[in-house]
Amino acid sequence: MQIFNNWNVIAKGWYIACPSHEIPKKTAKSVEICGHKIAIFRGEDGQVRALDAYCPHLGTDLGIGKVDGNWIRCTFHHWAFDETGVCQNIPCQSEIPTQAKLQVYATEEKYGFVWIYPDAKAPEGVADFDELKSKQILTQTDMAFERSCHHHICMMNGIDAQHLKTIHHLDIKM
């Protein structure tokens, strides 16, 4: 199997989903990360959660659904999913099918952003930087852009000092 520049391989690591302020309490939205649509929502408890975006019932985007407590309800038939991705409520029936569940993604809020890990549990949190500890952090988002290459190549080139120097003529001291 080809690994380098293989679009079907998603590198395990934290990905920025959106700025934190875009997800106030009791709101949801969908984002696309590495070709996967993910619904992000913030419950009444203030915690951000992330699930596959498409309801297993009829495929409606949960990002346009309604946050109900700490669950997200599909806008179409109001199926409700918890932070484990399991359907907890179907208004018109008491029995919930075992296949009524979704892939869950670990989330963390740091540096003013919502981060998503491509598994239910992350082996470690978003990186801490000693230089930023006990300092006020100001973040600024930029316009999203698309490149015709695997996302991992863009990420690696962004921290590759030699690449930045030889290709972009930026002498970055790391």
PDB file of C-alpha atoms in Angstrom:
ATOM      1  CA  MET A   1       0.000   0.000   0.000  1.00  0.00           C
ATOM      2  CA  GLN A   2       1.244   3.480  -0.879  1.00  0.00           C
ATOM      3  CA  ILE A   3       1.539   5.612   2.264  1.00  0.00           C
ATOM      4  CA  PHE A   4       3.280   8.800   1.131  1.00  0.00           C
ATOM      5  CA  ASN A   5       0.823  11.162  -0.587  1.00  0.00           C
ATOM      6  CA  ASN A   6      -1.992   8.573  -0.380  1.00  0.00           C
ATOM      7  CA  TRP A   7      -5.265  10.510  -0.073  1.00  0.00           C
ATOM      8  CA  ASN A   8      -6.937   7.586   1.700  1.00  0.00           C
ATOM      9  CA  VAL A   9      -4.488   7.638   4.627  1.00  0.00           C
ATOM     10  CA  ILE A  10      -5.361  10.046   7.432  1.00  0.00           C
ATOM     11  CA  ALA A  11      -2.370  10.787   9.620  1.00  0.00           C
ATOM     12  CA  LYS A  12      -3.107  10.383  13.328  1.00  0.00           C
ATOM     13  CA  GLY A  13      -2.800  13.793  14.886  1.00  0.00           C
ATOM     14  CA  TRP A  14      -4.800  16.826  15.953  1.00  0.00           C
ATOM     15  CA  TYR A  15      -6.564  18.895  13.293  1.00  0.00           C
ATOM     16  CA  ILE A  16      -8.017  22.380  13.721  1.00  0.00           C
ATOM     17  CA  ALA A  17     -11.762  22.231  13.065  1.00  0.00           C
ATOM     18  CA  CYS A  18     -12.728  25.856  13.675  1.00  0.00           C
ATOM     19  CA  PRO A  19     -12.229  28.773  16.058  1.00  0.00           C
ATOM     20  CA  SER A  20     -13.840  28.053  19.466  1.00  0.00           C
ATOM     21  CA  HIS A  21     -16.065  31.132  19.292  1.00  0.00           C
ATOM     22  CA  GLU A  22     -17.887  29.627  16.291  1.00  0.00           C
ATOM     23  CA  ILE A  23     -19.444  26.990  18.559  1.00  0.00           C
ATOM     24  CA  PRO A  24     -21.330  28.735  21.390  1.00  0.00           C
ATOM     25  CA  LYS A  25     -23.364  26.650  23.855  1.00  0.00           C
ATOM     26  CA  LYS A  26     -26.233  24.677  22.333  1.00  0.00           C
ATOM     27  CA  THR A  27     -25.055  25.103  18.743  1.00  0.00           C
ATOM     28  CA  ALA A  28     -23.781  22.738  16.077  1.00  0.00           C
ATOM     29  CA  LYS A  29     -22.036  22.955  12.743  1.00  0.00           C
ATOM     30  CA  SER A  30     -20.385  20.632  10.267  1.00  0.00           C
ATOM     31  CA  VAL A  31     -16.816  20.825   9.062  1.00  0.00           C
ATOM     32  CA  GLU A  32     -14.878  18.807   6.541  1.00  0.00           C
ATOM     33  CA  ILE A  33     -11.553  17.414   7.695  1.00  0.00           C
ATOM     34  CA  CYS A  34      -9.480  15.241   5.373  1.00  0.00           C
ATOM     35  CA  GLY A  35     -12.533  14.554   3.213  1.00  0.00           C
ATOM     36  CA  HIS A  36     -14.743  13.524   6.153  1.00  0.00           C
ATOM     37  CA  LYS A  37     -17.757  15.562   7.185  1.00  0.00           C
ATOM     38  CA  ILE A  38     -17.893  15.872  10.973  1.00  0.00           C
ATOM     39  CA  ALA A  39     -20.613  17.441  13.107  1.00  0.00           C
ATOM     40  CA  ILE A  40     -19.307  19.501  16.011  1.00  0.00           C
ATOM     41  CA  PHE A  41     -21.600  20.644  18.808  1.00  0.00           C
ATOM     42  CA  ARG A  42     -21.351  22.229  22.233  1.00  0.00           C
ATOM     43  CA  GLY A  43     -23.704  20.914  24.905  1.00  0.00           C
ATOM     44  CA  GLU A  44     -25.300  22.779  27.787  1.00  0.00           C
ATOM     45  CA  ASP A  45     -22.321  21.712  29.913  1.00  0.00           C
ATOM     46  CA  GLY A  46     -19.983  23.735  27.651  1.00  0.00           C
ATOM     47  CA  GLN A  47     -18.129  20.686  26.296  1.00  0.00           C
ATOM     48  CA  VAL A  48     -17.483  20.331  22.568  1.00  0.00           C
ATOM     49  CA  ARG A  49     -18.243  16.986  20.968  1.00  0.00           C
ATOM     50  CA  ALA A  50     -17.650  15.618  17.454  1.00  0.00           C
ATOM     51  CA  LEU A  51     -19.348  12.799  15.539  1.00  0.00           C
ATOM     52  CA  ASP A  52     -19.634  11.648  11.949  1.00  0.00           C
ATOM     53  CA  ALA A  53     -21.989  14.195  10.427  1.00  0.00           C
ATOM     54  CA  TYR A  54     -24.517  11.922   8.763  1.00  0.00           C
ATOM     55  CA  CYS A  55     -27.426  10.470  10.730  1.00  0.00           C
ATOM     56  CA  PRO A  56     -27.497   6.680  10.227  1.00  0.00           C
ATOM     57  CA  HIS A  57     -31.269   6.809   9.689  1.00  0.00           C
ATOM     58  CA  LEU A  58     -31.538   8.749   6.417  1.00  0.00           C
ATOM     59  CA  GLY A  59     -28.209  10.544   6.156  1.00  0.00           C
ATOM     60  CA  THR A  60     -29.202  14.044   7.234  1.00  0.00           C
ATOM     61  CA  ASP A  61     -26.324  16.314   8.237  1.00  0.00           C
ATOM     62  CA  LEU A  62     -26.335  16.531  12.043  1.00  0.00           C
ATOM     63  CA  GLY A  63     -24.544  19.876  11.818  1.00  0.00           C
ATOM     64  CA  ILE A  64     -27.908  21.447  10.966  1.00  0.00           C
ATOM     65  CA  GLY A  65     -29.543  19.626  13.871  1.00  0.00           C
ATOM     66  CA  LYS A  66     -30.467  20.924  17.298  1.00  0.00           C
ATOM     67  CA  VAL A  67     -28.465  20.542  20.500  1.00  0.00           C
ATOM     68  CA  ASP A  68     -30.682  19.088  23.222  1.00  0.00           C
ATOM     69  CA  GLY A  69     -28.890  19.174  26.582  1.00  0.00           C
ATOM     70  CA  ASN A  70     -25.653  17.346  25.770  1.00  0.00           C
ATOM     71  CA  TRP A  71     -27.106  15.406  22.836  1.00  0.00           C
ATOM     72  CA  ILE A  72     -27.489  16.374  19.209  1.00  0.00           C
ATOM     73  CA  ARG A  73     -30.813  15.756  17.493  1.00  0.00           C
ATOM     74  CA  CYS A  74     -31.174  15.158  13.794  1.00  0.00           C
ATOM     75  CA  THR A  75     -33.303  17.862  12.231  1.00  0.00           C
ATOM     76  CA  PHE A  76     -35.231  15.342  10.102  1.00  0.00           C
ATOM     77  CA  HIS A  77     -36.716  12.802  12.568  1.00  0.00           C
ATOM     78  CA  HIS A  78     -35.134  14.054  15.819  1.00  0.00           C
ATOM     79  CA  TRP A  79     -33.017  11.010  16.581  1.00  0.00           C
ATOM     80  CA  ALA A  80     -30.740  12.035  19.477  1.00  0.00           C
ATOM     81  CA  PHE A  81     -27.073  11.011  19.801  1.00  0.00           C
ATOM     82  CA  ASP A  82     -24.861  11.328  22.880  1.00  0.00           C
ATOM     83  CA  GLU A  83     -21.107  11.951  23.191  1.00  0.00           C
ATOM     84  CA  THR A  84     -20.403   8.238  22.621  1.00  0.00           C
ATOM     85  CA  GLY A  85     -22.186   8.339  19.244  1.00  0.00           C
ATOM     86  CA  VAL A  86     -24.990   6.060  20.437  1.00  0.00           C
ATOM     87  CA  CYS A  87     -28.575   6.983  19.657  1.00  0.00           C
ATOM     88  CA  GLN A  88     -30.346   7.604  22.962  1.00  0.00           C
ATOM     89  CA  ASN A  89     -33.800   8.632  21.785  1.00  0.00           C
ATOM     90  CA  ILE A  90     -36.118   8.161  18.811  1.00  0.00           C
ATOM     91  CA  PRO A  91     -39.312  10.136  19.484  1.00  0.00           C
ATOM     92  CA  CYS A  92     -41.708   7.824  17.609  1.00  0.00           C
ATOM     93  CA  GLN A  93     -40.441   4.504  18.987  1.00  0.00           C
ATOM     94  CA  SER A  94     -39.182   3.022  22.232  1.00  0.00           C
ATOM     95  CA  GLU A  95     -36.751   0.498  20.767  1.00  0.00           C
ATOM     96  CA  ILE A  96     -33.474   1.830  19.370  1.00  0.00           C
ATOM     97  CA  PRO A  97     -31.726  -0.227  16.659  1.00  0.00           C
ATOM     98  CA  THR A  98     -28.217  -1.388  17.597  1.00  0.00           C
ATOM     99  CA  GLN A  99     -26.817   0.055  14.356  1.00  0.00           C
ATOM    100  CA  ALA A 100     -28.031   3.552  15.351  1.00  0.00           C
ATOM    101  CA  LYS A 101     -24.583   4.811  16.282  1.00  0.00           C
ATOM    102  CA  LEU A 102     -21.883   7.048  14.858  1.00  0.00           C
ATOM    103  CA  GLN A 103     -18.093   7.313  14.873  1.00  0.00           C
ATOM    104  CA  VAL A 104     -16.959   9.671  17.637  1.00  0.00           C
ATOM    105  CA  TYR A 105     -13.878  11.892  17.532  1.00  0.00           C
ATOM    106  CA  ALA A 106     -11.828  13.198  20.452  1.00  0.00           C
ATOM    107  CA  THR A 107     -11.953  16.981  20.814  1.00  0.00           C
ATOM    108  CA  GLU A 108      -9.898  19.530  22.681  1.00  0.00           C
ATOM    109  CA  GLU A 109     -10.044  23.291  22.897  1.00  0.00           C
ATOM    110  CA  LYS A 110      -6.705  25.032  22.959  1.00  0.00           C
ATOM    111  CA  TYR A 111      -5.163  28.229  21.617  1.00  0.00           C
ATOM    112  CA  GLY A 112      -8.634  29.542  20.691  1.00  0.00           C
ATOM    113  CA  PHE A 113      -9.504  26.609  18.421  1.00  0.00           C
ATOM    114  CA  VAL A 114     -11.519  23.394  18.489  1.00  0.00           C
ATOM    115  CA  TRP A 115      -9.200  20.510  17.608  1.00  0.00           C
ATOM    116  CA  ILE A 116     -10.307  17.055  16.448  1.00  0.00           C
ATOM    117  CA  TYR A 117      -8.399  13.776  16.604  1.00  0.00           C
ATOM    118  CA  PRO A 118      -9.375  11.061  14.055  1.00  0.00           C
ATOM    119  CA  ASP A 119     -10.263   8.493  16.753  1.00  0.00           C
ATOM    120  CA  ALA A 120     -12.563   8.378  19.762  1.00  0.00           C
ATOM    121  CA  LYS A 121      -9.578   8.703  22.103  1.00  0.00           C
ATOM    122  CA  ALA A 122      -6.330  10.520  21.492  1.00  0.00           C
ATOM    123  CA  PRO A 123      -3.068   9.096  22.890  1.00  0.00           C
ATOM    124  CA  GLU A 124      -2.117  12.597  24.074  1.00  0.00           C
ATOM    125  CA  GLY A 125      -3.519  16.106  24.051  1.00  0.00           C
ATOM    126  CA  VAL A 126      -2.797  19.005  21.731  1.00  0.00           C
ATOM    127  CA  ALA A 127       0.842  20.050  22.075  1.00  0.00           C
ATOM    128  CA  ASP A 128       1.861  22.383  24.885  1.00  0.00           C
ATOM    129  CA  PHE A 129       4.631  24.886  24.305  1.00  0.00           C
ATOM    130  CA  ASP A 130       6.702  26.020  27.280  1.00  0.00           C
ATOM    131  CA  GLU A 131       7.144  29.419  25.636  1.00  0.00           C
ATOM    132  CA  LEU A 132       3.363  29.988  25.747  1.00  0.00           C
ATOM    133  CA  LYS A 133       2.721  28.891  29.333  1.00  0.00           C
ATOM    134  CA  SER A 134       1.380  31.675  31.579  1.00  0.00           C
ATOM    135  CA  LYS A 135       1.109  34.030  28.590  1.00  0.00           C
ATOM    136  CA  GLN A 136      -1.986  35.532  27.089  1.00  0.00           C
ATOM    137  CA  ILE A 137      -2.476  34.050  23.633  1.00  0.00           C
ATOM    138  CA  LEU A 138      -4.022  35.964  20.760  1.00  0.00           C
ATOM    139  CA  THR A 139      -5.116  33.863  17.795  1.00  0.00           C
ATOM    140  CA  GLN A 140      -6.099  34.987  14.350  1.00  0.00           C
ATOM    141  CA  THR A 141      -7.688  32.857  11.671  1.00  0.00           C
ATOM    142  CA  ASP A 142      -6.907  33.217   8.011  1.00  0.00           C
ATOM    143  CA  MET A 143      -8.794  32.269   4.876  1.00  0.00           C
ATOM    144  CA  ALA A 144      -9.018  28.543   4.224  1.00  0.00           C
ATOM    145  CA  PHE A 145      -7.204  27.297   1.155  1.00  0.00           C
ATOM    146  CA  GLU A 146      -6.961  24.067  -0.797  1.00  0.00           C
ATOM    147  CA  ARG A 147      -3.861  22.410  -2.182  1.00  0.00           C
ATOM    148  CA  SER A 148      -3.709  19.500  -4.578  1.00  0.00           C
ATOM    149  CA  CYS A 149      -1.680  17.250  -2.320  1.00  0.00           C
ATOM    150  CA  HIS A 150      -2.107  15.147   0.794  1.00  0.00           C
ATOM    151  CA  HIS A 151      -2.791  17.269   3.897  1.00  0.00           C
ATOM    152  CA  HIS A 152       0.149  15.700   5.701  1.00  0.00           C
ATOM    153  CA  ILE A 153       2.576  17.146   3.137  1.00  0.00           C
ATOM    154  CA  CYS A 154       1.217  20.663   3.745  1.00  0.00           C
ATOM    155  CA  MET A 155       1.485  20.228   7.518  1.00  0.00           C
ATOM    156  CA  MET A 156       5.026  18.885   7.384  1.00  0.00           C
ATOM    157  CA  ASN A 157       6.210  21.617   5.015  1.00  0.00           C
ATOM    158  CA  GLY A 158       4.763  24.216   7.385  1.00  0.00           C
ATOM    159  CA  ILE A 159       7.226  23.197  10.105  1.00  0.00           C
ATOM    160  CA  ASP A 160      10.152  22.309   7.831  1.00  0.00           C
ATOM    161  CA  ALA A 161      12.657  25.153   8.292  1.00  0.00           C
ATOM    162  CA  GLN A 162      14.808  24.057   5.326  1.00  0.00           C
ATOM    163  CA  HIS A 163      11.750  23.933   3.036  1.00  0.00           C
ATOM    164  CA  LEU A 164      10.690  27.407   4.183  1.00  0.00           C
ATOM    165  CA  LYS A 165      14.200  28.729   3.521  1.00  0.00           C
ATOM    166  CA  THR A 166      14.841  27.147   0.112  1.00  0.00           C
ATOM    167  CA  ILE A 167      11.361  27.323  -1.415  1.00  0.00           C
ATOM    168  CA  HIS A 168       9.776  30.370   0.243  1.00  0.00           C
ATOM    169  CA  HIS A 169      12.975  32.309   1.076  1.00  0.00           C
ATOM    170  CA  LEU A 170      12.007  32.611   4.743  1.00  0.00           C
ATOM    171  CA  ASP A 171      14.878  32.193   7.173  1.00  0.00           C
ATOM    172  CA  ILE A 172      13.058  30.761  10.181  1.00  0.00           C
ATOM    173  CA  LYS A 173      15.059  29.948  13.310  1.00  0.00           C
ATOM    174  CA  MET A 174      13.441  26.938  14.982  1.00  0.00           C
TER     175      MET A 174
END
